[in-house]
Amino acid sequence: MKLYTGKSEKDAEDWRLKKRKASMKNKSAWRKKTNVADVEAFLEQKRQEERISGLESVKGDTGLFREDHKGASAAAHSARKKTKAARRAKPAEATVTVPVAEEEMQVPVKQQATKKKTLVVIVDPWASQGPSKADEQQIFEQLTKKAPVKRPQHLYKKRSELPSVEVAHPGASYNPTFDDHQAIMAHATEVEERKLRAVARTEKFFADMPHLDHVDRERIWMEEMSAGLDLERDGSGEEGSDSDEDDEDGSDDEVRGGEAAPAPKLVRAEFRKTKQQRRKEAERRQQAAEAREARLATLREQEVFRIRSLKKDLNQTEKTLEGKRKDRAEKAAKESTKTRKLGPHRYRAPDIEVQLSDELAGSLRKLKPEGSTLQDRFSSLQKRNVLEARKKVVPHHRLKQRFYTKNAYKEVPGRDQKQRKRR
């Protein structure tokens, strides 16, 4: 086998990939098949350094570095001082990078793909008048590419003018006065009586409805569906057909014996209008139009003398408009405190929390707690149109669906069809 003697790294790599499956069992195989091109390249580079400048590992600091004893000239030093003084005198400036449209940039065609399309805007932060809000918004939109979302105006309006926490009635106190307690008791009694009247009205409405069984309901349905149909006449057979023919003959006789239908009026030569008649009709129409115009002109002239009545009419109209405006304002005020229907259910006010005379306690220690703060806050949110009215969801058990697997290969076509027919 020929030994590889190449010295370049590429040749060594190709040789290594080509001969990596060679056997390396003994030392002779190692001597023949081992690639030493990288070692030879390193040694060659080392020999070249020794011939040209010597080994860098042997050199000291003096051989690797040099000292500059000349230093900067006086002119360069003075110019540097002037630059620093000018920089201190100039006010500080902030730079803002703003994207620029392609039309505003004068960039060669070859550099358009590589050059950044930006523009530097110099802003003085210590200036007396800064950039306007419109400029700031424009710069913000150009930099972020996403302007803030503007909230609609209706989100700033309150959904209801009702207070968040309503003050309770004085009669609901743990130690109310006699008049206040009687007032809240009368109000609670009125609410309960209204509910009872509604229940009684519903019961009365359903009590007047007849209670029918299945047979009566079927009979009434048949009578309603067959109304207007002559069932006896349909079942008479040939006699019915003969009577129909007689009726048709009788109707024809009536038409023949009665008066004939009026014939259309014929336009004859003697009925046509002459030119003189047409001219007189046109003159009459023109005279009527002139008389109408003269009457309107007279009415317009007489309007000057109706200034007082016109002023009176204007005042009356203004009063009417003012009354309508007040009505609209009152209606809007009522609507602002009204509970709207936001969902499928209507809001129902909770029951009034009131204690009877024998349940009143003179101190807070003996007070019997009623109601719930959580339910009160939830009802307040519904009343102020923040939440929609809801009903309590009653938990119910849902039956689990069952699945059956039918083995189709067990069915015999002929036998199964016979069994189905017998059933």
Coordinates of C-alpha atoms in Angstrom, one line a residue:
M1 CA 0.0 0.0 0.0
K2 CA 1.3 3.4 -1.0
L3 CA 2.0 5.9 1.9
Y4 CA 0.3 9.3 1.8
T5 CA 2.9 12.1 1.5
G6 CA 0.7 15.2 0.8
K7 CA 1.3 18.3 2.9
S8 CA -1.8 20.5 2.5
E9 CA -4.7 20.2 5.0
K10 CA -7.3 19.5 2.3
D11 CA -5.3 16.6 0.9
A12 CA -4.8 15.3 4.4
E13 CA -8.5 15.4 5.1
D14 CA -9.3 13.7 1.8
W15 CA -6.8 11.0 2.6
R16 CA -8.2 10.5 6.1
L17 CA -11.7 10.1 4.8
K18 CA -10.6 7.8 2.1
K19 CA -8.4 5.5 4.3
R20 CA -10.3 5.6 7.6
K21 CA -11.4 1.9 7.2
A22 CA -7.8 0.6 7.0
S23 CA -6.7 -2.0 9.5
M24 CA -4.4 -0.7 12.3
K25 CA -3.6 -4.0 14.1
N26 CA 0.2 -3.7 14.3
K27 CA 3.0 -1.1 14.3
S28 CA 3.8 -1.6 10.7
A29 CA 0.3 -0.7 9.8
W30 CA 0.5 2.4 12.0
R31 CA 3.8 3.5 10.2
K32 CA 2.3 3.0 6.8
K33 CA -1.2 4.2 7.2
T34 CA -1.0 7.0 9.8
N35 CA -1.4 10.6 8.4
V36 CA 1.3 13.0 9.7
A37 CA 0.6 15.9 7.3
D38 CA -0.6 18.3 10.1
V39 CA 2.6 17.6 12.1
E40 CA 4.7 18.2 9.0
A41 CA 2.9 21.5 8.3
F42 CA 3.4 22.7 11.9
L43 CA 7.2 21.9 11.8
E44 CA 7.5 23.7 8.4
Q45 CA 5.9 26.8 9.8
K46 CA 8.2 26.8 12.8
R47 CA 11.3 26.5 10.6
Q48 CA 10.1 29.4 8.5
E49 CA 9.7 31.6 11.6
E50 CA 13.2 30.7 12.7
R51 CA 14.6 31.7 9.4
I52 CA 12.8 35.1 9.1
S53 CA 12.4 36.7 12.5
G54 CA 13.1 34.1 15.1
L55 CA 10.7 32.4 17.5
E56 CA 8.3 34.7 19.3
S57 CA 8.4 32.5 22.4
V58 CA 12.1 33.2 22.9
K59 CA 11.8 37.0 22.3
G60 CA 11.3 39.3 25.3
D61 CA 9.2 42.5 25.7
T62 CA 11.8 44.6 23.9
G63 CA 11.6 42.4 20.9
L64 CA 7.8 42.4 20.7
F65 CA 7.0 46.0 21.7
R66 CA 8.6 49.5 21.2
E67 CA 8.4 52.7 23.1
D68 CA 7.3 56.0 21.6
H69 CA 9.4 58.9 23.0
K70 CA 8.2 61.6 20.5
G71 CA 4.7 62.2 21.8
A72 CA 2.0 64.5 20.3
S73 CA 3.0 67.8 18.8
A74 CA 2.0 71.2 20.3
A75 CA -0.3 72.0 17.4
A76 CA -2.3 68.8 17.8
H77 CA -2.5 69.4 21.5
S78 CA -3.9 73.0 21.0
A79 CA -6.4 71.8 18.4
R80 CA -7.7 69.2 20.8
K81 CA -8.2 71.8 23.5
K82 CA -10.2 74.0 21.2
T83 CA -12.4 71.1 20.2
K84 CA -13.2 70.3 23.9
A85 CA -14.0 74.0 24.6
A86 CA -16.4 74.2 21.6
R87 CA -18.1 71.0 22.7
R88 CA -18.6 72.3 26.3
A89 CA -20.2 75.6 24.9
K90 CA -22.6 73.8 22.7
P91 CA -25.9 72.8 24.4
A92 CA -26.7 69.1 24.9
E93 CA -28.8 67.5 22.1
A94 CA -30.8 64.3 22.0
T95 CA -31.0 62.3 18.8
V96 CA -34.2 60.5 17.8
T97 CA -34.1 58.0 15.0
V98 CA -37.2 58.2 12.7
P99 CA -37.9 56.0 9.7
V100 CA -38.0 57.9 6.4
A101 CA -39.9 57.1 3.2
E102 CA -38.0 55.9 0.2
E103 CA -38.8 59.0 -1.8
E104 CA -37.1 61.3 0.7
M105 CA -33.8 59.4 0.7
Q106 CA -31.2 60.1 -1.9
V107 CA -29.5 56.7 -1.9
P108 CA -27.8 55.1 -4.9
V109 CA -29.5 52.1 -6.4
K110 CA -26.7 49.8 -5.4
Q111 CA -26.7 50.9 -1.8
Q112 CA -30.5 50.8 -1.3
A113 CA -30.5 47.1 -0.2
T114 CA -27.8 47.6 2.4
K115 CA -28.2 51.2 3.7
K116 CA -30.6 51.7 6.7
K117 CA -33.5 53.9 5.8
T118 CA -33.4 56.2 8.9
L119 CA -33.3 59.9 9.6
V120 CA -31.8 61.5 12.6
V121 CA -33.9 64.3 14.1
I122 CA -32.0 66.6 16.6
V123 CA -34.2 67.7 19.6
D124 CA -33.0 70.1 22.3
P125 CA -34.4 68.8 25.6
W126 CA -33.6 72.1 27.4
A127 CA -35.5 74.3 24.9
S128 CA -38.2 76.6 26.1
Q129 CA -40.8 75.1 23.7
G130 CA -40.6 71.3 23.1
P131 CA -42.2 69.4 20.3
S132 CA -46.0 69.5 20.1
K133 CA -48.2 66.5 21.0
A134 CA -49.0 65.8 17.4
D135 CA -45.3 65.6 16.6
E136 CA -44.7 63.3 19.6
Q137 CA -47.6 61.1 18.5
Q138 CA -46.3 60.9 15.0
I139 CA -42.8 60.0 16.1
F140 CA -44.2 57.4 18.5
E141 CA -46.3 55.8 15.7
Q142 CA -43.4 55.8 13.4
L143 CA -41.0 54.2 15.9
T144 CA -43.4 51.6 17.3
K145 CA -45.6 51.0 14.3
K146 CA -48.5 50.6 16.7
A147 CA -50.6 53.5 18.0
P148 CA -52.5 53.2 21.3
V149 CA -56.1 52.1 21.0
K150 CA -58.6 55.0 21.5
R151 CA -61.3 54.1 23.9
P152 CA -64.9 54.9 22.7
Q153 CA -66.7 57.7 24.5
H154 CA -69.5 55.5 25.8
L155 CA -67.0 53.7 28.1
Y156 CA -66.4 56.9 30.0
K157 CA -70.1 57.2 30.8
K158 CA -71.6 55.7 33.9
R159 CA -74.1 52.9 33.3
S160 CA -76.4 54.1 36.0
E161 CA -76.7 57.2 38.2
L162 CA -77.7 55.1 41.2
P163 CA -75.1 55.2 44.0
S164 CA -72.9 52.2 44.6
V165 CA -74.1 51.8 48.2
E166 CA -77.7 53.0 48.8
V167 CA -78.6 54.3 52.3
A168 CA -81.1 52.0 54.0
H169 CA -84.5 53.2 55.1
P170 CA -84.5 54.7 58.7
G171 CA -87.0 52.0 59.7
A172 CA -84.5 49.3 59.0
S173 CA -82.3 50.4 62.0
Y174 CA -81.9 48.1 65.0
N175 CA -83.5 50.8 67.2
P176 CA -85.9 52.8 64.9
T177 CA -88.5 55.3 65.8
F178 CA -92.2 54.3 65.8
D179 CA -93.1 56.3 62.7
D180 CA -90.1 55.1 60.7
H181 CA -90.8 51.5 61.6
Q182 CA -94.5 51.8 60.7
A183 CA -93.5 53.4 57.3
I184 CA -91.2 50.6 56.3
M185 CA -93.8 48.0 57.5
A186 CA -96.4 49.7 55.3
H187 CA -94.1 49.6 52.3
A188 CA -93.3 45.9 52.8
T189 CA -97.0 45.1 53.2
E190 CA -97.8 47.0 49.9
V191 CA -95.1 45.0 48.1
E192 CA -96.4 41.7 49.4
E193 CA -100.0 42.6 48.5
R194 CA -99.0 43.5 45.0
K195 CA -97.4 40.0 44.6
L196 CA -100.5 38.3 45.9
R197 CA -102.7 40.2 43.5
A198 CA -100.5 39.1 40.6
V199 CA -100.8 35.5 41.7
A200 CA -104.6 35.8 42.0
R201 CA -104.9 37.4 38.6
T202 CA -102.9 34.5 37.0
E203 CA -105.0 31.8 38.8
K204 CA -108.2 33.5 37.7
F205 CA -107.1 33.6 34.1
F206 CA -106.4 29.9 34.1
A207 CA -109.5 29.1 36.1
D208 CA -111.8 30.4 33.3
M209 CA -110.2 28.1 30.8
P210 CA -112.1 24.8 30.2
H211 CA -110.5 21.6 31.3
L212 CA -111.0 19.1 28.5
D213 CA -110.0 15.5 28.3
H214 CA -108.4 13.8 25.3
V215 CA -111.7 12.7 23.7
D216 CA -113.3 16.2 23.9
R217 CA -110.1 17.8 22.5
E218 CA -110.1 15.4 19.5
R219 CA -113.8 16.1 18.8
I220 CA -113.3 19.9 18.9
W221 CA -110.3 19.6 16.6
M222 CA -112.3 17.6 14.1
E223 CA -115.1 20.1 14.1
E224 CA -112.7 23.0 13.6
M225 CA -110.8 21.3 10.8
S226 CA -114.0 20.2 8.9
A227 CA -115.7 23.6 9.2
G228 CA -117.0 24.7 5.7
L229 CA -116.9 21.2 4.2
D230 CA -120.3 19.7 3.0
L231 CA -119.7 16.1 4.1
E232 CA -123.3 14.9 3.5
R233 CA -123.3 16.2 0.0
D234 CA -120.0 14.5 -0.8
G235 CA -121.3 11.2 0.4
S236 CA -124.5 11.2 -1.8
G237 CA -122.7 9.7 -4.9
E238 CA -124.5 10.1 -8.2
E239 CA -127.4 12.1 -6.8
G240 CA -124.9 14.7 -5.8
S241 CA -123.4 14.9 -9.3
D242 CA -126.9 15.3 -10.8
S243 CA -127.7 18.1 -8.4
D244 CA -124.4 19.8 -9.4
E245 CA -125.4 19.6 -13.0
D246 CA -128.9 21.0 -12.2
D247 CA -127.3 23.9 -10.3
E248 CA -125.0 24.7 -13.2
D249 CA -128.0 24.7 -15.6
G250 CA -129.9 26.9 -13.3
S251 CA -127.0 29.4 -13.0
D252 CA -126.8 29.6 -16.8
D253 CA -130.6 30.3 -17.0
E254 CA -130.2 33.0 -14.4
V255 CA -127.4 34.7 -16.5
R256 CA -129.4 34.4 -19.7
G257 CA -132.7 35.6 -18.1
G258 CA -131.1 38.5 -16.2
E259 CA -129.9 41.8 -17.5
A260 CA -127.0 41.7 -19.9
A261 CA -123.6 43.2 -19.0
P262 CA -123.1 46.8 -20.0
A263 CA -121.3 47.1 -23.3
P264 CA -118.3 49.4 -23.6
K265 CA -119.1 52.9 -24.7
L266 CA -118.2 53.6 -28.3
V267 CA -116.4 56.7 -29.3
R268 CA -118.2 58.1 -32.3
A269 CA -117.5 61.2 -34.5
E270 CA -120.3 63.2 -33.0
F271 CA -119.0 62.7 -29.5
R272 CA -115.6 64.2 -30.3
K273 CA -114.7 67.7 -29.1
T274 CA -114.2 70.5 -31.6
K275 CA -111.2 72.8 -31.6
Q276 CA -113.4 75.6 -30.3
Q277 CA -114.4 73.5 -27.2
R278 CA -110.7 72.5 -26.5
R279 CA -109.6 76.2 -26.8
K280 CA -112.4 77.3 -24.3
E281 CA -111.4 74.6 -21.8
A282 CA -107.7 75.8 -22.0
E283 CA -108.8 79.4 -21.4
R284 CA -110.9 78.3 -18.4
R285 CA -108.0 76.4 -16.9
Q286 CA -105.7 79.4 -17.4
Q287 CA -108.2 81.8 -15.8
A288 CA -108.6 79.4 -12.8
A289 CA -104.8 79.4 -12.4
E290 CA -104.5 83.2 -12.6
A291 CA -107.3 83.5 -10.0
R292 CA -105.5 81.1 -7.7
E293 CA -102.2 83.1 -8.0
A294 CA -104.1 86.4 -7.3
R295 CA -105.7 84.9 -4.2
L296 CA -102.3 83.7 -2.9
A297 CA -100.7 87.2 -3.6
T298 CA -103.5 88.8 -1.6
L299 CA -103.0 86.5 1.3
R300 CA -99.2 87.2 1.3
E301 CA -99.9 91.0 1.4
Q302 CA -102.3 90.5 4.3
E303 CA -99.7 88.6 6.3
V304 CA -98.1 92.0 7.1
F305 CA -101.1 92.9 9.2
R306 CA -100.9 89.5 11.1
I307 CA -97.7 90.3 13.0
R308 CA -99.3 90.1 16.4
S309 CA -101.0 86.8 15.7
L310 CA -97.7 85.4 14.3
K311 CA -95.8 86.5 17.4
K312 CA -98.5 84.8 19.5
D313 CA -98.1 81.6 17.5
L314 CA -94.3 81.7 17.8
N315 CA -94.6 82.1 21.6
Q316 CA -97.0 79.2 21.8
T317 CA -94.6 77.1 19.7
E318 CA -91.7 78.0 21.9
K319 CA -93.7 77.1 25.0
T320 CA -94.6 73.7 23.4
L321 CA -91.0 73.0 22.5
E322 CA -89.8 74.0 26.0
G323 CA -92.4 71.6 27.5
K324 CA -91.2 68.8 25.3
R325 CA -87.6 69.6 26.2
K326 CA -88.4 69.3 29.9
D327 CA -90.2 66.1 29.3
R328 CA -87.2 64.7 27.5
A329 CA -84.9 65.8 30.3
E330 CA -87.2 64.1 32.9
K331 CA -87.4 61.0 30.9
A332 CA -83.6 60.9 30.5
A333 CA -83.2 61.4 34.3
K334 CA -85.6 58.4 34.9
E335 CA -83.8 56.3 32.3
S336 CA -80.4 57.0 33.9
T337 CA -81.6 55.4 37.2
K338 CA -83.7 52.6 35.5
T339 CA -82.5 49.0 35.4
R340 CA -82.4 47.8 31.8
K341 CA -82.8 44.3 30.5
L342 CA -79.3 43.1 29.5
G343 CA -80.0 39.4 29.2
P344 CA -82.9 36.9 28.8
H345 CA -84.2 37.6 32.4
R346 CA -85.5 40.8 34.0
Y347 CA -84.1 42.2 37.2
R348 CA -86.2 41.4 40.3
A349 CA -85.7 43.5 43.4
P350 CA -84.9 41.4 46.5
D351 CA -87.2 41.2 49.4
I352 CA -87.2 44.1 51.9
E353 CA -85.3 43.2 55.1
V354 CA -87.7 44.3 57.9
Q355 CA -88.2 43.1 61.4
L356 CA -91.6 42.9 63.1
S357 CA -92.4 44.7 66.3
D358 CA -91.8 41.7 68.5
E359 CA -88.4 41.0 66.8
L360 CA -86.9 44.4 67.5
A361 CA -84.0 44.5 69.9
G362 CA -82.8 47.5 71.9
S363 CA -79.1 46.7 71.4
L364 CA -76.7 45.4 68.8
R365 CA -75.9 42.3 71.0
K366 CA -79.5 41.0 70.7
L367 CA -79.9 42.0 67.0
K368 CA -81.0 39.1 64.8
P369 CA -78.9 39.3 61.5
E370 CA -80.8 39.1 58.3
G371 CA -79.7 39.0 54.6
S372 CA -76.2 38.6 53.2
T373 CA -73.7 41.3 52.3
L374 CA -72.5 39.2 49.2
Q375 CA -76.1 38.9 47.9
D376 CA -76.7 42.6 48.5
R377 CA -73.5 43.6 46.5
F378 CA -74.4 41.2 43.7
S379 CA -78.0 42.6 43.5
S380 CA -76.6 46.2 43.5
L381 CA -74.4 45.3 40.4
Q382 CA -77.4 44.0 38.6
K383 CA -79.5 47.0 39.5
R384 CA -76.8 49.4 38.3
N385 CA -76.6 47.6 34.9
V386 CA -73.1 46.3 35.5
L387 CA -74.2 42.7 35.4
E388 CA -77.1 41.1 33.7
A389 CA -80.0 39.6 35.7
R390 CA -79.5 35.9 36.3
K391 CA -81.3 32.9 37.7
K392 CA -80.0 30.4 40.1
V393 CA -78.7 27.3 38.3
V394 CA -80.1 24.2 40.0
P395 CA -77.7 21.2 39.8
H396 CA -79.2 18.4 37.9
H397 CA -78.0 14.9 37.1
R398 CA -77.4 14.1 33.5
L399 CA -77.7 10.5 32.5
K400 CA -74.6 9.0 31.0
Q401 CA -75.0 8.0 27.4
R402 CA -74.6 4.3 26.6
F403 CA -73.1 2.8 23.5
Y404 CA -73.7 -0.6 22.2
T405 CA -71.6 -2.6 19.8
K406 CA -73.5 -4.7 17.3
N407 CA -71.7 -7.6 15.6
A408 CA -72.8 -7.4 12.0
Y409 CA -71.1 -10.6 11.0
K410 CA -73.5 -12.6 13.3
E411 CA -76.6 -11.4 11.4
V412 CA -78.0 -13.7 8.7
P413 CA -79.8 -11.6 6.0
G414 CA -82.6 -14.0 5.2
R415 CA -83.4 -15.0 8.8
D416 CA -83.2 -11.6 10.3
Q417 CA -85.6 -10.1 7.7
K418 CA -88.1 -12.9 8.4
Q419 CA -87.9 -12.2 12.1
R420 CA -88.5 -8.5 11.5
K421 CA -91.6 -9.2 9.4
R422 CA -93.0 -11.6 12.0
R423 CA -92.6 -8.9 14.7

